[in-house]
PDB file of C-alpha atoms in Angstrom:
ATOM      1  CA  MET A   1      -2.690  10.057  -5.787  1.00 82.00           C
ATOM      2  CA  PHE A   2      -3.443   6.498  -4.775  1.00 88.00           C
ATOM      3  CA  THR A   3      -6.973   5.472  -3.895  1.00 88.00           C
ATOM      4  CA  SER A   4      -6.289   1.964  -2.591  1.00 92.00           C
ATOM      5  CA  VAL A   5      -3.554  -0.580  -2.002  1.00 96.00           C
ATOM      6  CA  SER A   6      -4.402  -2.232  -5.313  1.00 95.00           C
ATOM      7  CA  ASP A   7      -4.197   1.133  -7.077  1.00 95.00           C
ATOM      8  CA  PHE A   8      -0.790   1.806  -5.502  1.00 97.00           C
ATOM      9  CA  ILE A   9       0.562  -1.604  -6.520  1.00 98.00           C
ATOM     10  CA  GLU A  10      -0.770  -1.271 -10.073  1.00 97.00           C
ATOM     11  CA  GLN A  11       0.654   2.235 -10.499  1.00 97.00           C
ATOM     12  CA  LYS A  12       4.030   0.974  -9.332  1.00 98.00           C
ATOM     13  CA  GLY A  13       4.119  -1.877 -11.860  1.00 98.00           C
ATOM     14  CA  GLY A  14       2.385  -4.785 -10.138  1.00 98.00           C
ATOM     15  CA  ASN A  15       3.220  -7.295  -7.439  1.00 98.00           C
ATOM     16  CA  SER A  16       6.582  -8.364  -8.866  1.00 98.00           C
ATOM     17  CA  ALA A  17       7.816  -4.818  -9.388  1.00 98.00           C
ATOM     18  CA  VAL A  18       6.824  -3.707  -5.893  1.00 98.00           C
ATOM     19  CA  ALA A  19       8.356  -6.834  -4.387  1.00 98.00           C
ATOM     20  CA  SER A  20      11.651  -6.236  -6.197  1.00 98.00           C
ATOM     21  CA  ALA A  21      11.727  -2.560  -5.280  1.00 98.00           C
ATOM     22  CA  THR A  22      10.951  -3.055  -1.590  1.00 98.00           C
ATOM     23  CA  GLY A  23      12.766  -6.325  -0.901  1.00 98.00           C
ATOM     24  CA  TYR A  24       9.589  -8.151   0.079  1.00 98.00           C
ATOM     25  CA  ALA A  25       8.470 -11.439  -1.449  1.00 98.00           C
ATOM     26  CA  LYS A  26       5.983 -11.304  -4.310  1.00 98.00           C
ATOM     27  CA  GLY A  27       3.576 -13.345  -2.181  1.00 98.00           C
ATOM     28  CA  ALA A  28       3.764 -10.780   0.618  1.00 98.00           C
ATOM     29  CA  VAL A  29       2.851  -8.001  -1.786  1.00 98.00           C
ATOM     30  CA  GLY A  30      -0.027 -10.153  -3.033  1.00 98.00           C
ATOM     31  CA  LEU A  31      -1.260 -10.448   0.554  1.00 98.00           C
ATOM     32  CA  TRP A  32      -1.103  -6.659   0.934  1.00 97.00           C
ATOM     33  CA  ARG A  33      -3.377  -6.364  -2.068  1.00 96.00           C
ATOM     34  CA  HIS A  34      -5.695  -9.134  -0.858  1.00 95.00           C
ATOM     35  CA  ARG A  35      -5.943  -7.649   2.640  1.00 94.00           C
ATOM     36  CA  ASN A  36      -6.173  -4.120   1.212  1.00 94.00           C
ATOM     37  CA  ARG A  37      -3.537  -3.027   3.706  1.00 95.00           C
ATOM     38  CA  LEU A  38       0.048  -1.812   3.408  1.00 97.00           C
ATOM     39  CA  PRO A  39       1.655  -2.919   6.670  1.00 97.00           C
ATOM     40  CA  ARG A  40       3.208  -0.016   8.553  1.00 97.00           C
ATOM     41  CA  THR A  41       6.362  -2.082   8.995  1.00 97.00           C
ATOM     42  CA  ALA A  42       6.812  -1.898   5.209  1.00 98.00           C
ATOM     43  CA  TRP A  43       6.336   1.877   4.950  1.00 98.00           C
ATOM     44  CA  PRO A  44      10.044   2.750   5.302  1.00 98.00           C
ATOM     45  CA  GLU A  45      10.988   0.380   2.473  1.00 98.00           C
ATOM     46  CA  ILE A  46       8.128   1.672   0.334  1.00 98.00           C
ATOM     47  CA  MET A  47       9.213   5.277   0.818  1.00 98.00           C
ATOM     48  CA  LYS A  48      12.872   4.388   0.099  1.00 98.00           C
ATOM     49  CA  ALA A  49      11.927   2.488  -3.054  1.00 98.00           C
ATOM     50  CA  TYR A  50       9.513   5.186  -4.244  1.00 98.00           C
ATOM     51  CA  PRO A  51      10.698   8.683  -3.266  1.00 97.00           C
ATOM     52  CA  ASP A  52       7.504  10.132  -4.767  1.00 96.00           C
ATOM     53  CA  VAL A  53       5.432   8.312  -2.104  1.00 97.00           C
ATOM     54  CA  THR A  54       5.109  10.333   1.083  1.00 96.00           C
ATOM     55  CA  LEU A  55       3.955   9.480   4.562  1.00 96.00           C
ATOM     56  CA  ASP A  56       0.824  11.504   3.828  1.00 96.00           C
ATOM     57  CA  ASP A  57       0.128   9.265   0.799  1.00 96.00           C
ATOM     58  CA  LEU A  58       0.407   6.135   2.937  1.00 96.00           C
ATOM     59  CA  LEU A  59      -1.796   7.612   5.643  1.00 96.00           C
ATOM     60  CA  ARG A  60      -4.429   8.530   3.019  1.00 94.00           C
ATOM     61  CA  ILE A  61      -4.418   4.980   1.620  1.00 94.00           C
ATOM     62  CA  GLU A  62      -4.816   3.594   5.133  1.00 94.00           C
ATOM     63  CA  ALA A  63      -7.629   6.025   5.992  1.00 92.00           C
ATOM     64  CA  ALA A  64      -9.472   5.268   2.747  1.00 88.00           C
ATOM     65  CA  ASN A  65      -9.227   1.544   3.451  1.00 78.00           C
ATOM     66  CA  ASP A  66     -10.471   2.055   7.016  1.00 71.00           C
ATOM     67  CA  ASP A  67     -13.481   3.970   5.633  1.00 63.00           C
ATOM     68  CA  VAL A  68     -14.297   1.123   3.222  1.00 60.00           C
ATOM     69  CA  ALA A  69     -13.991  -1.452   6.030  1.00 59.00           C
ATOM     70  CA  SER A  70     -16.331   0.604   8.226  1.00 59.00           C
ATOM     71  CA  GLU A  71     -18.921   0.820   5.450  1.00 63.00           C
ATOM     72  CA  ARG A  72     -18.808  -2.942   4.917  1.00 64.00           C
ATOM     73  CA  ALA A  73     -19.293  -3.599   8.619  1.00 61.00           C
ATOM     74  CA  ALA A  74     -22.339  -1.329   8.841  1.00 60.00           C
TER      75      ALA A  74
END
């Protein structure tokens, strides 16, 4: 299970590997990591590239990141 965007990217081989697998630029994947957010527009490509990643996984990553953002704002 993935605990963050960075964790997801690392487990999938890093920025370059995720970029190659999804068809996005390496810089875009770097921005995902920096922003700690996988854009929903990229979810279909992510799930196609990684059949082991489910919609539930992506929703959990998003929810965990929302929780962290809420804690920082408090």
